[in-house]
Amino acid sequence: MTYVHQRERLGLGHAVLQAEPHVDGAFLLVNGDNVFAGSVEPAVEAVGEADAALAVEEVSSEVAATTGVIETDERGRVTGIVEKPAEPSSTLVTTGCYVLPEDVFHACALLRPSAEGEYQLSEAVGLLVRAGYEVATVRVGERVNVNTSEDTERASELVRGEKGTGS
């Protein structure tokens, strides 16, 4: 297992590029600020039948507007992904757990910064989808995205197996 530090906050696409020297083949990416109740193994296993996999969850429209929103076909394959849309087309979103092919580095290298100056991994995944890569969606269970002290407490409850943590 290798941890990579991103020295500048330039988006998840930029962070992924920092890992390129350490990767040979498909790889698991888990955002460091996410705590999952269960295993991320379903995401890893999904790559047996697809080129990549994204762990996803359903959220409110308000939350969807703050993260990567996913559109899928009837098989659950990604057909589109948009980062922080003003009007989300769905409430299915990324959870910070990805299994990606090595080619994602080429896609990330093609990215241009967003209006906020960030390189979005969602755009790189969208490039892979448009290039014909099959990207599966999987659910890995409850998680907490840790950004506040309240989130830290919820993550602790989640890890301890206490109910009522929400996501």
Tab-separated table of C-alpha atoms in Angstrom:
chain	number	residue	atom	x	y	z
A	1	MET	CA	0.000	0.000	0.000
A	2	THR	CA	1.308	3.418	-0.939
A	3	TYR	CA	0.058	6.754	0.348
A	4	VAL	CA	0.707	9.797	-1.808
A	5	HIS	CA	0.659	13.355	-0.477
A	6	GLN	CA	-0.714	16.106	-2.686
A	7	ARG	CA	1.168	19.274	-1.700
A	8	GLU	CA	-1.237	21.678	-3.426
A	9	ARG	CA	-5.038	21.469	-3.395
A	10	LEU	CA	-5.555	21.262	-7.131
A	11	GLY	CA	-8.326	18.676	-7.280
A	12	LEU	CA	-8.569	14.913	-7.233
A	13	GLY	CA	-7.389	14.560	-10.842
A	14	HIS	CA	-4.154	16.295	-9.871
A	15	ALA	CA	-3.855	14.126	-6.764
A	16	VAL	CA	-4.164	10.986	-8.883
A	17	LEU	CA	-1.320	12.180	-11.103
A	18	GLN	CA	0.916	12.333	-8.014
A	19	ALA	CA	0.507	8.555	-7.658
A	20	GLU	CA	1.487	7.694	-11.235
A	21	PRO	CA	5.139	6.802	-10.454
A	22	HIS	CA	3.919	4.240	-7.907
A	23	VAL	CA	1.315	2.465	-10.058
A	24	ASP	CA	1.698	-0.425	-12.468
A	25	GLY	CA	-1.702	-1.606	-13.710
A	26	ALA	CA	-5.193	-1.103	-12.278
A	27	PHE	CA	-5.285	0.398	-8.791
A	28	LEU	CA	-7.578	1.124	-5.862
A	29	LEU	CA	-7.998	4.776	-4.910
A	30	VAL	CA	-9.726	5.664	-1.636
A	31	ASN	CA	-9.951	9.298	-0.625
A	32	GLY	CA	-8.287	9.754	2.743
A	33	ASP	CA	-11.211	11.706	4.190
A	34	ASN	CA	-13.692	8.839	3.729
A	35	VAL	CA	-14.424	6.172	6.312
A	36	PHE	CA	-16.373	3.117	5.152
A	37	ALA	CA	-18.336	0.787	7.433
A	38	GLY	CA	-17.587	-2.256	5.313
A	39	SER	CA	-15.110	-3.555	2.824
A	40	VAL	CA	-14.286	-1.917	-0.499
A	41	GLU	CA	-13.835	-5.415	-1.932
A	42	PRO	CA	-17.023	-5.199	-4.071
A	43	ALA	CA	-15.388	-2.351	-6.025
A	44	VAL	CA	-12.233	-4.392	-6.590
A	45	GLU	CA	-14.236	-7.452	-7.653
A	46	ALA	CA	-16.325	-5.409	-10.124
A	47	VAL	CA	-13.245	-4.797	-12.250
A	48	GLY	CA	-13.355	-8.464	-13.215
A	49	GLU	CA	-16.281	-7.591	-15.492
A	50	ALA	CA	-15.493	-3.945	-16.286
A	51	ASP	CA	-12.491	-1.716	-16.967
A	52	ALA	CA	-13.021	0.385	-13.835
A	53	ALA	CA	-15.410	0.687	-10.897
A	54	LEU	CA	-16.795	3.518	-8.804
A	55	ALA	CA	-18.361	3.048	-5.393
A	56	VAL	CA	-21.599	5.042	-5.351
A	57	GLU	CA	-24.465	6.040	-3.105
A	58	GLU	CA	-27.817	7.825	-3.365
A	59	VAL	CA	-28.015	11.260	-1.734
A	60	SER	CA	-30.337	14.257	-1.709
A	61	SER	CA	-30.330	16.684	-4.648
A	62	GLU	CA	-28.718	19.294	-2.406
A	63	VAL	CA	-25.796	16.991	-1.589
A	64	ALA	CA	-25.535	15.831	-5.216
A	65	ALA	CA	-24.870	19.432	-6.284
A	66	THR	CA	-21.675	19.376	-4.182
A	67	THR	CA	-20.006	16.258	-5.598
A	68	GLY	CA	-19.598	13.985	-8.630
A	69	VAL	CA	-22.997	13.008	-10.053
A	70	ILE	CA	-23.244	9.810	-12.082
A	71	GLU	CA	-25.589	8.741	-14.844
A	72	THR	CA	-25.837	5.026	-15.640
A	73	ASP	CA	-27.401	2.648	-18.125
A	74	GLU	CA	-29.702	-0.251	-17.220
A	75	ARG	CA	-26.687	-2.430	-16.300
A	76	GLY	CA	-25.323	0.141	-13.858
A	77	ARG	CA	-22.476	1.165	-16.155
A	78	VAL	CA	-21.462	4.823	-16.093
A	79	THR	CA	-22.681	6.775	-19.114
A	80	GLY	CA	-21.872	10.223	-17.748
A	81	ILE	CA	-20.327	11.957	-14.758
A	82	VAL	CA	-20.431	15.646	-13.851
A	83	GLU	CA	-18.632	17.311	-10.952
A	84	LYS	CA	-20.714	19.665	-8.772
A	85	PRO	CA	-23.567	20.336	-11.234
A	86	ALA	CA	-25.854	23.291	-10.530
A	87	GLU	CA	-28.846	21.075	-11.344
A	88	PRO	CA	-27.987	17.402	-10.779
A	89	SER	CA	-29.443	14.991	-13.336
A	90	SER	CA	-29.484	12.220	-10.710
A	91	THR	CA	-28.818	11.658	-7.033
A	92	LEU	CA	-26.305	8.858	-7.612
A	93	VAL	CA	-22.866	10.126	-6.583
A	94	THR	CA	-19.272	9.005	-6.144
A	95	THR	CA	-18.084	8.063	-2.655
A	96	GLY	CA	-14.346	8.529	-2.928
A	97	CYS	CA	-13.611	4.872	-3.713
A	98	TYR	CA	-12.455	4.001	-7.213
A	99	VAL	CA	-10.755	1.120	-9.000
A	100	LEU	CA	-9.136	2.652	-12.050
A	101	PRO	CA	-7.096	1.473	-15.010
A	102	GLU	CA	-3.604	2.823	-15.487
A	103	ASP	CA	-4.922	4.746	-18.528
A	104	VAL	CA	-6.619	7.181	-16.144
A	105	PHE	CA	-3.231	8.912	-15.856
A	106	HIS	CA	-3.389	9.759	-19.578
A	107	ALA	CA	-6.925	11.088	-19.078
A	108	CYS	CA	-5.851	13.170	-16.060
A	109	ALA	CA	-2.968	14.628	-18.060
A	110	LEU	CA	-5.507	15.939	-20.594
A	111	LEU	CA	-7.547	17.813	-17.982
A	112	ARG	CA	-7.810	21.566	-17.815
A	113	PRO	CA	-8.498	23.327	-14.517
A	114	SER	CA	-12.092	24.034	-13.542
A	115	ALA	CA	-13.315	27.544	-12.738
A	116	GLU	CA	-12.116	26.844	-9.179
A	117	GLY	CA	-8.631	25.958	-10.470
A	118	GLU	CA	-9.005	22.225	-9.801
A	119	TYR	CA	-8.366	19.207	-12.008
A	120	GLN	CA	-11.421	16.973	-11.561
A	121	LEU	CA	-11.073	13.183	-11.546
A	122	SER	CA	-14.720	12.986	-12.607
A	123	GLU	CA	-13.747	14.613	-15.909
A	124	ALA	CA	-10.969	12.053	-16.414
A	125	VAL	CA	-13.417	9.208	-15.749
A	126	GLY	CA	-15.787	10.849	-18.235
A	127	LEU	CA	-13.011	10.821	-20.838
A	128	LEU	CA	-12.502	7.097	-20.237
A	129	VAL	CA	-16.245	6.470	-20.628
A	130	ARG	CA	-16.364	8.427	-23.883
A	131	ALA	CA	-13.324	6.437	-25.099
A	132	GLY	CA	-15.287	3.212	-24.623
A	133	TYR	CA	-14.137	2.039	-21.206
A	134	GLU	CA	-16.775	0.186	-19.192
A	135	VAL	CA	-17.051	1.716	-15.744
A	136	ALA	CA	-19.154	-0.253	-13.256
A	137	THR	CA	-20.954	1.204	-10.252
A	138	VAL	CA	-21.046	-0.665	-6.942
A	139	ARG	CA	-22.350	-0.013	-3.479
A	140	VAL	CA	-19.959	-0.668	-0.630
A	141	GLY	CA	-22.190	0.333	2.257
A	142	GLU	CA	-22.351	3.228	4.620
A	143	ARG	CA	-19.595	5.813	4.786
A	144	VAL	CA	-18.758	9.150	6.341
A	145	ASN	CA	-16.919	11.893	4.494
A	146	VAL	CA	-14.888	13.464	7.303
A	147	ASN	CA	-14.699	17.256	7.039
A	148	THR	CA	-15.788	18.503	10.479
A	149	SER	CA	-15.441	17.468	14.116
A	150	GLU	CA	-19.034	16.198	13.949
A	151	ASP	CA	-18.039	14.020	10.978
A	152	THR	CA	-15.139	12.638	13.026
A	153	GLU	CA	-17.581	11.558	15.737
A	154	ARG	CA	-19.929	10.025	13.154
A	155	ALA	CA	-16.987	8.146	11.601
A	156	SER	CA	-16.010	6.825	15.040
A	157	GLU	CA	-19.578	5.619	15.588
A	158	LEU	CA	-19.563	3.992	12.160
A	159	VAL	CA	-16.338	2.119	12.857
A	160	ARG	CA	-17.629	1.009	16.271
A	161	GLY	CA	-20.777	-0.284	14.554
A	162	GLU	CA	-23.175	2.113	16.279
A	163	LYS	CA	-26.454	2.922	14.504
A	164	GLY	CA	-27.732	6.300	13.394
A	165	THR	CA	-24.550	7.670	11.825
A	166	GLY	CA	-26.146	8.574	8.479
A	167	SER	CA	-24.002	9.195	5.406
